[in-house]
Amino acid sequence: MNHYDLTSDEAEVFFEEANELLESLDRDLVGLEKSGDDATLHRIFRAIHTLKGAAGSVGHDSMALLAHAAESLLEKVRNHESSVSTQMANVLFQVVENLRIFLDDVLADRPAQVDVAALIEDVSALMGMAQNVASDVASDSPPDQMLSHLPTVDDSGFVVIEDGLKSGLNLLVVYAEADMTGIAPLARLLQMYMHLEQVAQIIVSSPTGDALEQGQGAGNLAAVVMTDMVRSELEAELSNIFEIAAFQVADLSSAPQLLRPQEEKSGEVLPVAGETTETLLDDEQIVERPMEAAPQRETSPALRTVRTSVERLDNLMNLAGELVTNRNRLFNIYEELSHLLDEEQRTSLNDTITHMSSVTDQIHDEIFKARMQPIEFIFNKFPRFVRQICQEMGKDVALVVTGQETEVDRSVIEQIGDPILHLVRNGIDHGIETVAERLAAGKAAQGQLSLNARSEEGNIVVSIADDGRGVDAEKVKNKAVALGLITQEESMQLSYHEAIDLIFAPGLSTATEISGISGRGVGMDVVRNNVQRLSGSVVVHSVPGQGTSFELRLPLTLAIIPTLLVEVGSQVFALPLPNVTEIFKLDPATIQYVRGRETAYIRGGVLPLVRLAHLFEEDMAALDDFTERSKKGAEKGAGGDEAGAYVVSLSYRDVQMGVIVSRPLGKQDVVIKALGYPINKVQGLTGATLLGDGRIGLIIDISALISMATEANAIQSHRLAKA
Amino acid sequence: MMQQKILIVDDAKFMRVRCARILVERGYSVVEAENGIQAIEKYQNEAPDAVLMDISMPEMDGLNALRAIRELDPAARVAMLTAMGQQNVVIEAIKAGARDFIVKPFEPDRILKSLSKLLM
């Protein structure tokens, strides 16, 4: 069922345009409140205006009405009849929010989901006038009897009338009422007046033509004209004009005396004065700004770009990934075959493979770049978000955003938003003091939160810094002790930095009162966990009394990860390279059983050991099925055969552990492919990758692996084992 | 019979697409422009039978474009499209020779009726 009038061809343009407009509104509304310059105001006005037109066209009436109300309000601001207040900005933000919901209605093809009547009233209230002037005026009362609106003609007018009648012209009276629900009713009357001028001689009219040109009038027009047309002809002539609620033409050729002034009528000379005229005058004063003042719309970049679906880019990325792995395979095959080839064949094949290889790399890079998006997509949300939190918290914070042009892969864009959001929220909630506290501390009343992004060695680094009170290390330590995370003695030995790092410990940051803002009950531990899961890190710096900053570091892409490929039996696993600390040959003699589990002594420390085949024991059959390896092979790896085995030492947060593998295969950047059912149910894997030799490598999720191993074996951290 | 050619001028792409659909369905041929300057160019090069033009546009607004077009061709048949509550702008348009103005949003019929009057 189609709720909206939108063809599939139009839909794409409609949503694209509407989304762009909503995004620009988000940005500009924040700017408007801050500086309120004309260019911003103009952009906002135009965006609302365009949305209104589009909404009306597809038939989302609520959306159109809301946009119309907002537009009227903005007119007032543009016209310097109102200035931007916080209250107004709030209302406008709500308007945008609701427009977004309405847009979703259209997208989902469902009826309007929210009732905005109250919001429209708020908007109207801000205008200090009834919102819908037009509908107030447009009572459905029938047009007044023309006779009661007859204009009066003075003596000089009567001279013209008498002359005209003598020469055979008709004396006609036209009375018209504009449709006041139309957008410019007086313009319709002017249109009628100008039309009359062309076909008749106007003796008198109320309002006068000049007044109509000035936009003055009460919505009706009464005119006395002389013309050679008969009544019906003039009627037909004028019926061409739209949005005239009612009009009559009367022939007074035989009764011109009716146009003489009468005692009773003198009191109600047209135009009808009063409220209506005033409100209309308000409208008329609204002047469209000269367009030169409008910011140039950037049409050219749009013309040079093509939009493509994310799905298509993902496919391309995977295909390019396969090209890369096949290129590697080709090299292997070449190595194996080269002794069969003569010199010329070898050179020729080598050159070809080398060239193909470089093209493959370029394709890979280009697709990678195509997936990059400025982090602006995320940052854009924040001005509005910060504003909202500040209001709820009664704080005053200026958000300074820099580096929003920094580009990251869209896989990161999808993941980075929540951690940043939480850190921003945290900064305002816990970091920045109230105005009173700030003033008491000799700080500027307004707090500052800076959000910066930069790229650094294949990573994106986002810093979220506030100039608030800093982290109270004592408070953190006390709480950590209270929660049993550390002992009293340990807490004494902690440096300030170590102490504040405890905020990332489980339970520490969530226990404070859960305000509406700190929301969701997500603690810093979850933030750090999630970031680390994405091979990233988050660190905190704080100076008491001066502020706190968080630095969030994530790889530029999450679609390709550098790994160490290892073989366990005949199964290939990919271990995320950043977590690999070292690889050494396993000396079976050094294996000790500590509390019933295998550990290796290295350099005076104890390294707990795990066997992947054991961890994945229950799922091994499925994994083997998946990778088309025999169960037998895996079992072989799972068993002993210690002699040639290696240990790959992994670190994750504070935990160190060693994975026993048959042999390391080497480093390789792999493209992560999502796992399908039932493999996606296997805990400890993030995905799979296609290897150069056609085998499938299973990518290990280190954090999950560690918790699995911990559950299974109650592994202590390396740090604690040493202690 | 020759197709009648209508020039649609609007900076909002959606509105152009929408108008074009309505008109093409009824057998008109359509030329588009996205601002006043383009409109004048297209008017000269394409000699449309009628023009439907938005008032508020960047580069050159509809009013100035209307004046320029009427100067080039005093018989130009132009209807203005507007979603503005700005009466004086519409009044200016009428004074500048707009034959009609159509309020956005509009029913397809409204455009077609206006055009048929424009083209009489």
CSV table of N, CA and C in Angstrom, one decimal, chain A residues 5-7 9-11 13-14 16-17 42 45-46 49-50 52-59 64 68 71 75 78 182-188 190-191 194 212-216 239-243 280 283-292 294-297 299, chain B residues 10-19 21-22 25 34-35 38 54-64 80-92 94-110 112-117 120:
chain,number,residue,atom,x,y,z
A,5,ASP,N,3.1,9.6,-2.4
A,5,ASP,CA,3.1,9.7,-3.8
A,5,ASP,C,4.6,9.8,-4.2
A,6,LEU,N,5.2,8.7,-4.4
A,6,LEU,CA,6.6,8.7,-4.8
A,6,LEU,C,6.9,7.5,-5.6
A,7,THR,N,7.4,7.8,-6.8
A,7,THR,CA,7.7,6.6,-7.6
A,7,THR,C,9.1,6.1,-7.3
A,9,ASP,N,11.6,5.7,-9.0
A,9,ASP,CA,12.7,6.6,-9.7
A,9,ASP,C,12.9,7.8,-8.8
A,10,GLU,N,11.8,8.4,-8.3
A,10,GLU,CA,12.0,9.6,-7.6
A,10,GLU,C,12.5,9.4,-6.2
A,11,ALA,N,12.2,8.2,-5.7
A,11,ALA,CA,12.6,8.0,-4.3
A,11,ALA,C,14.0,8.2,-4.0
A,13,VAL,N,16.3,10.1,-5.4
A,13,VAL,CA,16.6,11.6,-5.3
A,13,VAL,C,15.9,12.2,-4.1
A,14,PHE,N,14.7,11.8,-3.8
A,14,PHE,CA,14.0,12.4,-2.7
A,14,PHE,C,14.8,12.1,-1.4
A,16,GLU,N,17.9,11.1,-0.9
A,16,GLU,CA,19.2,11.6,-0.9
A,16,GLU,C,19.2,13.1,-0.6
A,17,GLU,N,18.3,13.8,-1.3
A,17,GLU,CA,18.2,15.3,-1.0
A,17,GLU,C,17.8,15.6,0.4
A,42,HIS,N,20.3,31.7,6.2
A,42,HIS,CA,19.7,31.5,4.8
A,42,HIS,C,19.7,30.0,4.4
A,45,PHE,N,17.0,28.2,6.3
A,45,PHE,CA,15.7,28.6,5.7
A,45,PHE,C,15.5,27.8,4.4
A,46,ARG,N,16.5,27.8,3.6
A,46,ARG,CA,16.4,27.1,2.3
A,46,ARG,C,16.1,25.6,2.5
A,49,HIS,N,12.7,25.0,3.7
A,49,HIS,CA,11.8,25.4,2.6
A,49,HIS,C,11.8,24.3,1.6
A,50,THR,N,12.9,23.8,1.2
A,50,THR,CA,13.0,22.7,0.2
A,50,THR,C,12.3,21.4,0.8
A,52,LYS,N,10.0,21.3,2.9
A,52,LYS,CA,8.5,21.5,2.9
A,52,LYS,C,7.9,21.2,1.6
A,53,GLY,N,8.6,21.7,0.5
A,53,GLY,CA,8.1,21.5,-0.8
A,53,GLY,C,8.1,20.0,-1.1
A,54,ALA,N,9.1,19.3,-0.8
A,54,ALA,CA,9.2,17.9,-1.1
A,54,ALA,C,8.2,17.1,-0.3
A,55,ALA,N,8.0,17.5,1.0
A,55,ALA,CA,7.1,16.7,1.9
A,55,ALA,C,5.7,16.9,1.3
A,56,GLY,N,5.3,18.1,0.9
A,56,GLY,CA,4.0,18.4,0.4
A,56,GLY,C,3.8,17.6,-0.9
A,57,SER,N,4.8,17.5,-1.7
A,57,SER,CA,4.7,16.8,-3.0
A,57,SER,C,4.4,15.4,-2.8
A,58,VAL,N,5.1,14.7,-1.8
A,58,VAL,CA,4.9,13.3,-1.7
A,58,VAL,C,3.6,13.0,-0.9
A,59,GLY,N,3.1,14.1,-0.3
A,59,GLY,CA,1.8,13.9,0.4
A,59,GLY,C,2.0,13.6,1.9
A,64,ALA,N,4.9,18.5,6.0
A,64,ALA,CA,4.8,19.8,5.3
A,64,ALA,C,4.4,20.9,6.2
A,68,HIS,N,6.4,24.0,7.3
A,68,HIS,CA,5.9,25.3,7.0
A,68,HIS,C,5.9,26.2,8.2
A,71,GLU,N,9.4,27.3,8.9
A,71,GLU,CA,9.8,28.3,7.8
A,71,GLU,C,9.2,29.6,8.2
A,75,GLU,N,11.4,32.9,8.9
A,75,GLU,CA,11.1,34.2,8.2
A,75,GLU,C,11.2,35.4,9.1
A,78,ARG,N,14.8,35.9,9.9
A,78,ARG,CA,15.4,36.5,8.8
A,78,ARG,C,15.1,38.0,8.6
A,182,GLY,N,-4.7,30.2,0.3
A,182,GLY,CA,-3.6,30.3,-0.7
A,182,GLY,C,-2.4,31.0,-0.1
A,183,ILE,N,-1.3,30.9,-0.8
A,183,ILE,CA,-0.1,31.3,-0.2
A,183,ILE,C,0.1,32.8,-0.3
A,184,ALA,N,-0.4,33.4,-1.3
A,184,ALA,CA,-0.3,34.9,-1.5
A,184,ALA,C,-1.6,35.4,-2.0
A,185,PRO,N,-2.6,35.5,-1.2
A,185,PRO,CA,-3.9,35.9,-1.6
A,185,PRO,C,-4.0,37.2,-2.3
A,186,LEU,N,-3.2,38.1,-1.7
A,186,LEU,CA,-3.2,39.5,-2.3
A,186,LEU,C,-2.6,39.5,-3.7
A,187,ALA,N,-1.7,38.6,-3.9
A,187,ALA,CA,-1.1,38.6,-5.3
A,187,ALA,C,-2.2,38.1,-6.3
A,188,ARG,N,-3.1,37.2,-5.8
A,188,ARG,CA,-4.1,36.8,-6.7
A,188,ARG,C,-5.0,38.0,-7.1
A,190,LEU,N,-4.1,41.1,-7.0
A,190,LEU,CA,-3.4,41.9,-7.9
A,190,LEU,C,-3.4,41.4,-9.4
A,191,GLN,N,-3.3,40.1,-9.4
A,191,GLN,CA,-3.4,39.5,-10.8
A,191,GLN,C,-4.7,39.8,-11.4
A,194,MET,N,-4.7,43.5,-12.4
A,194,MET,CA,-3.9,43.8,-13.6
A,194,MET,C,-4.7,43.3,-14.9
A,212,LEU,N,-2.6,47.3,-3.6
A,212,LEU,CA,-2.3,45.8,-3.9
A,212,LEU,C,-0.9,45.6,-4.2
A,213,GLU,N,-0.3,46.5,-5.0
A,213,GLU,CA,1.1,46.3,-5.4
A,213,GLU,C,2.0,46.4,-4.1
A,214,GLN,N,1.5,47.2,-3.2
A,214,GLN,CA,2.3,47.2,-1.9
A,214,GLN,C,1.9,46.1,-1.0
A,215,GLY,N,1.0,45.2,-1.5
A,215,GLY,CA,0.6,44.1,-0.7
A,215,GLY,C,-0.3,44.5,0.4
A,216,GLN,N,-1.1,45.5,0.2
A,216,GLN,CA,-2.0,45.9,1.2
A,216,GLN,C,-3.4,45.5,0.8
A,239,SER,N,-12.3,34.3,-14.7
A,239,SER,CA,-12.3,32.9,-14.1
A,239,SER,C,-11.0,32.2,-14.3
A,240,ASN,N,-10.2,32.7,-15.2
A,240,ASN,CA,-8.9,32.1,-15.4
A,240,ASN,C,-7.9,32.2,-14.3
A,241,ILE,N,-8.3,33.1,-13.3
A,241,ILE,CA,-7.3,33.3,-12.2
A,241,ILE,C,-7.6,32.3,-11.1
A,242,PHE,N,-6.6,31.6,-10.7
A,242,PHE,CA,-6.7,30.6,-9.7
A,242,PHE,C,-6.8,31.2,-8.3
A,243,GLU,N,-7.2,30.4,-7.4
A,243,GLU,CA,-7.3,30.7,-6.0
A,243,GLU,C,-8.1,32.0,-5.7
A,280,LEU,N,-1.5,40.3,7.7
A,280,LEU,CA,-1.1,40.2,6.4
A,280,LEU,C,0.1,41.1,6.1
A,283,ASP,N,3.3,39.6,6.9
A,283,ASP,CA,3.7,38.7,5.9
A,283,ASP,C,4.4,39.5,4.8
A,284,GLU,N,3.8,40.6,4.5
A,284,GLU,CA,4.3,41.3,3.3
A,284,GLU,C,5.6,41.9,3.5
A,285,GLN,N,5.9,42.2,4.8
A,285,GLN,CA,7.2,42.8,5.0
A,285,GLN,C,8.4,41.9,4.8
A,286,ILE,N,8.0,40.6,4.7
A,286,ILE,CA,9.0,39.6,4.6
A,286,ILE,C,9.7,39.8,3.2
A,287,VAL,N,10.9,40.0,3.2
A,287,VAL,CA,11.6,40.3,2.0
A,287,VAL,C,12.6,39.1,1.7
A,288,GLU,N,12.5,38.7,0.6
A,288,GLU,CA,13.5,37.6,0.2
A,288,GLU,C,14.9,38.3,0.1
A,289,ARG,N,15.8,37.7,0.7
A,289,ARG,CA,17.2,38.2,0.6
A,289,ARG,C,17.7,38.1,-0.8
A,290,PRO,N,18.5,39.1,-1.2
A,290,PRO,CA,19.1,38.9,-2.5
A,290,PRO,C,19.9,37.7,-2.6
A,291,MET,N,19.8,37.0,-3.7
A,291,MET,CA,20.4,35.7,-3.8
A,291,MET,C,21.9,35.7,-3.8
A,292,GLU,N,22.5,36.8,-4.1
A,292,GLU,CA,24.0,36.9,-4.1
A,292,GLU,C,24.5,36.6,-2.7
A,294,ALA,N,23.4,34.4,-0.8
A,294,ALA,CA,23.3,33.0,-0.5
A,294,ALA,C,24.6,32.3,-0.8
A,295,PRO,N,25.0,31.4,0.1
A,295,PRO,CA,26.2,30.7,-0.2
A,295,PRO,C,26.1,29.9,-1.5
A,296,GLN,N,27.2,29.8,-2.2
A,296,GLN,CA,27.1,29.1,-3.5
A,296,GLN,C,26.9,27.7,-3.2
A,297,ARG,N,26.0,27.1,-3.9
A,297,ARG,CA,25.8,25.7,-3.7
A,297,ARG,C,26.8,25.0,-4.4
A,299,THR,N,27.7,22.6,-6.5
A,299,THR,CA,27.2,21.6,-7.4
A,299,THR,C,28.3,20.8,-8.1
B,10,ASP,N,14.1,24.9,-11.2
B,10,ASP,CA,14.0,24.7,-9.8
B,10,ASP,C,15.4,24.2,-9.3
B,11,ASP,N,15.8,24.7,-8.2
B,11,ASP,CA,17.1,24.3,-7.6
B,11,ASP,C,17.0,22.9,-7.0
B,12,ALA,N,15.8,22.6,-6.5
B,12,ALA,CA,15.6,21.3,-5.9
B,12,ALA,C,15.4,20.2,-6.9
B,13,LYS,N,16.3,19.3,-6.9
B,13,LYS,CA,16.2,18.3,-8.0
B,13,LYS,C,14.9,17.5,-7.9
B,14,PHE,N,14.5,17.2,-6.7
B,14,PHE,CA,13.3,16.4,-6.6
B,14,PHE,C,12.1,17.1,-7.2
B,15,MET,N,12.0,18.4,-7.0
B,15,MET,CA,10.9,19.1,-7.6
B,15,MET,C,10.9,19.1,-9.2
B,16,ARG,N,12.2,19.1,-9.7
B,16,ARG,CA,12.3,19.0,-11.2
B,16,ARG,C,11.9,17.7,-11.6
B,17,VAL,N,12.3,16.7,-10.9
B,17,VAL,CA,12.0,15.3,-11.3
B,17,VAL,C,10.5,15.1,-11.2
B,18,ARG,N,9.9,15.6,-10.2
B,18,ARG,CA,8.5,15.5,-10.0
B,18,ARG,C,7.7,16.2,-11.1
B,19,CYS,N,8.0,17.4,-11.4
B,19,CYS,CA,7.3,18.2,-12.4
B,19,CYS,C,7.5,17.5,-13.8
B,21,ARG,N,8.0,14.4,-14.4
B,21,ARG,CA,7.2,13.2,-14.5
B,21,ARG,C,5.8,13.6,-14.9
B,22,ILE,N,5.3,14.5,-14.2
B,22,ILE,CA,3.9,14.9,-14.4
B,22,ILE,C,3.7,15.4,-15.9
B,25,GLU,N,4.4,12.6,-18.6
B,25,GLU,CA,3.2,11.7,-18.7
B,25,GLU,C,2.1,12.2,-19.5
B,34,GLU,N,18.5,24.6,-13.3
B,34,GLU,CA,18.5,24.6,-11.8
B,34,GLU,C,18.8,25.9,-11.2
B,35,ASN,N,18.9,26.9,-12.0
B,35,ASN,CA,18.9,28.3,-11.4
B,35,ASN,C,18.5,29.3,-12.5
B,38,GLN,N,20.9,29.5,-15.6
B,38,GLN,CA,20.6,28.4,-16.6
B,38,GLN,C,19.3,28.6,-17.3
B,54,ASP,N,10.7,28.2,-10.2
B,54,ASP,CA,10.8,28.4,-8.8
B,54,ASP,C,11.2,29.8,-8.5
B,55,ILE,N,10.8,30.4,-7.4
B,55,ILE,CA,11.2,31.8,-7.1
B,55,ILE,C,12.5,31.8,-6.4
B,56,SER,N,12.6,30.9,-5.4
B,56,SER,CA,13.8,31.0,-4.6
B,56,SER,C,14.9,30.0,-5.1
B,57,MET,N,15.9,30.6,-5.6
B,57,MET,CA,16.9,29.7,-6.1
B,57,MET,C,18.3,30.4,-5.9
B,58,PRO,N,19.4,29.6,-5.8
B,58,PRO,CA,20.7,30.2,-5.8
B,58,PRO,C,21.1,30.7,-7.1
B,59,GLU,N,22.2,31.4,-7.2
B,59,GLU,CA,22.8,31.9,-8.4
B,59,GLU,C,22.0,33.1,-8.9
B,60,MET,N,20.8,32.8,-9.5
B,60,MET,CA,19.9,33.9,-9.8
B,60,MET,C,18.5,33.5,-9.5
B,61,ASP,N,17.8,34.3,-8.7
B,61,ASP,CA,16.5,33.8,-8.3
B,61,ASP,C,15.5,33.9,-9.4
B,62,GLY,N,14.3,33.4,-9.2
B,62,GLY,CA,13.3,33.3,-10.2
B,62,GLY,C,12.8,34.6,-10.6
B,63,LEU,N,12.7,35.6,-9.7
B,63,LEU,CA,12.2,36.9,-10.1
B,63,LEU,C,13.1,37.6,-11.1
B,64,ASN,N,14.4,37.6,-10.8
B,64,ASN,CA,15.3,38.2,-11.8
B,64,ASN,C,15.3,37.5,-13.1
B,80,MET,N,5.1,31.0,-12.0
B,80,MET,CA,6.1,30.8,-10.9
B,80,MET,C,5.6,29.7,-10.0
B,81,LEU,N,6.6,29.0,-9.5
B,81,LEU,CA,6.4,28.0,-8.5
B,81,LEU,C,6.9,28.5,-7.1
B,82,THR,N,6.1,28.4,-6.1
B,82,THR,CA,6.6,28.9,-4.9
B,82,THR,C,6.0,28.2,-3.7
B,83,ALA,N,6.8,28.0,-2.7
B,83,ALA,CA,6.3,27.5,-1.4
B,83,ALA,C,6.4,28.5,-0.4
B,84,MET,N,6.6,29.8,-0.8
B,84,MET,CA,6.9,30.9,0.1
B,84,MET,C,5.6,31.5,0.6
B,85,GLY,N,5.6,31.9,1.8
B,85,GLY,CA,4.5,32.7,2.3
B,85,GLY,C,4.8,34.2,2.1
B,86,GLN,N,5.6,34.5,1.1
B,86,GLN,CA,6.0,35.8,0.9
B,86,GLN,C,5.2,36.5,-0.2
B,87,GLN,N,4.1,37.1,0.2
B,87,GLN,CA,3.2,37.7,-0.7
B,87,GLN,C,3.9,38.7,-1.6
B,88,ASN,N,4.7,39.5,-1.0
B,88,ASN,CA,5.3,40.6,-1.8
B,88,ASN,C,6.1,40.0,-3.0
B,89,VAL,N,6.7,38.9,-2.7
B,89,VAL,CA,7.6,38.3,-3.8
B,89,VAL,C,6.7,37.9,-4.9
B,90,VAL,N,5.6,37.3,-4.6
B,90,VAL,CA,4.6,36.8,-5.6
B,90,VAL,C,4.1,38.0,-6.3
B,91,ILE,N,3.8,39.1,-5.6
B,91,ILE,CA,3.3,40.3,-6.2
B,91,ILE,C,4.3,40.8,-7.2
B,92,GLU,N,5.5,40.8,-6.8
B,92,GLU,CA,6.6,41.3,-7.7
B,92,GLU,C,6.6,40.4,-8.9
B,94,ILE,N,4.1,38.8,-10.3
B,94,ILE,CA,2.9,39.1,-11.1
B,94,ILE,C,3.2,40.5,-11.8
B,95,LYS,N,3.7,41.4,-11.1
B,95,LYS,CA,4.1,42.7,-11.7
B,95,LYS,C,5.1,42.5,-12.8
B,96,ALA,N,6.0,41.6,-12.6
B,96,ALA,CA,7.1,41.4,-13.6
B,96,ALA,C,6.6,40.5,-14.8
B,97,GLY,N,5.3,40.2,-14.7
B,97,GLY,CA,4.8,39.5,-15.9
B,97,GLY,C,4.5,38.0,-15.8
B,98,ALA,N,4.6,37.5,-14.6
B,98,ALA,CA,4.3,36.1,-14.4
B,98,ALA,C,2.8,35.9,-14.7
B,99,ARG,N,2.5,34.9,-15.4
B,99,ARG,CA,1.1,34.7,-15.8
B,99,ARG,C,0.3,34.0,-14.7
B,100,ASP,N,1.0,33.3,-13.9
B,100,ASP,CA,0.4,32.5,-12.8
B,100,ASP,C,1.4,32.2,-11.8
B,101,PHE,N,1.0,31.9,-10.6
B,101,PHE,CA,1.9,31.3,-9.7
B,101,PHE,C,1.3,30.1,-9.1
B,102,ILE,N,2.1,29.1,-8.9
B,102,ILE,CA,1.6,27.8,-8.4
B,102,ILE,C,2.3,27.6,-7.0
B,103,VAL,N,1.4,27.2,-6.1
B,103,VAL,CA,2.0,27.0,-4.8
B,103,VAL,C,2.4,25.6,-4.6
B,104,LYS,N,3.6,25.5,-4.1
B,104,LYS,CA,4.1,24.1,-3.8
B,104,LYS,C,3.6,23.8,-2.4
B,105,PRO,N,3.2,22.6,-2.1
B,105,PRO,CA,3.1,21.5,-3.0
B,105,PRO,C,1.9,21.6,-3.9
B,106,PHE,N,1.9,21.1,-5.0
B,106,PHE,CA,0.8,21.2,-5.9
B,106,PHE,C,0.3,19.9,-6.4
B,107,GLU,N,-1.0,19.8,-6.7
B,107,GLU,CA,-1.5,18.6,-7.3
B,107,GLU,C,-1.1,18.6,-8.8
B,108,PRO,N,-0.8,17.5,-9.3
B,108,PRO,CA,-0.5,17.4,-10.7
B,108,PRO,C,-1.4,18.2,-11.6
B,109,ASP,N,-2.7,18.1,-11.2
B,109,ASP,CA,-3.7,18.8,-12.0
B,109,ASP,C,-3.5,20.3,-12.1
B,110,ARG,N,-3.0,20.8,-10.9
B,110,ARG,CA,-2.9,22.3,-10.8
B,110,ARG,C,-1.9,22.8,-11.9
B,112,LEU,N,-1.0,21.2,-14.6
B,112,LEU,CA,-1.5,21.0,-15.9
B,112,LEU,C,-2.5,22.0,-16.3
B,113,LYS,N,-3.4,22.4,-15.4
B,113,LYS,CA,-4.4,23.4,-15.7
B,113,LYS,C,-3.7,24.7,-15.9
B,114,SER,N,-2.7,25.0,-15.1
B,114,SER,CA,-2.0,26.3,-15.3
B,114,SER,C,-1.3,26.3,-16.7
B,115,LEU,N,-0.7,25.2,-17.0
B,115,LEU,CA,-0.1,25.2,-18.3
B,115,LEU,C,-1.1,25.3,-19.4
B,116,SER,N,-2.2,24.7,-19.3
B,116,SER,CA,-3.1,24.8,-20.4
B,116,SER,C,-3.6,26.2,-20.6
B,117,LYS,N,-3.7,26.9,-19.5
B,117,LYS,CA,-4.1,28.3,-19.6
B,117,LYS,C,-3.0,29.2,-20.1
B,120,MET,N,-2.7,28.8,-23.9
B,120,MET,CA,-3.9,29.1,-24.7
B,120,MET,C,-3.6,30.1,-25.8
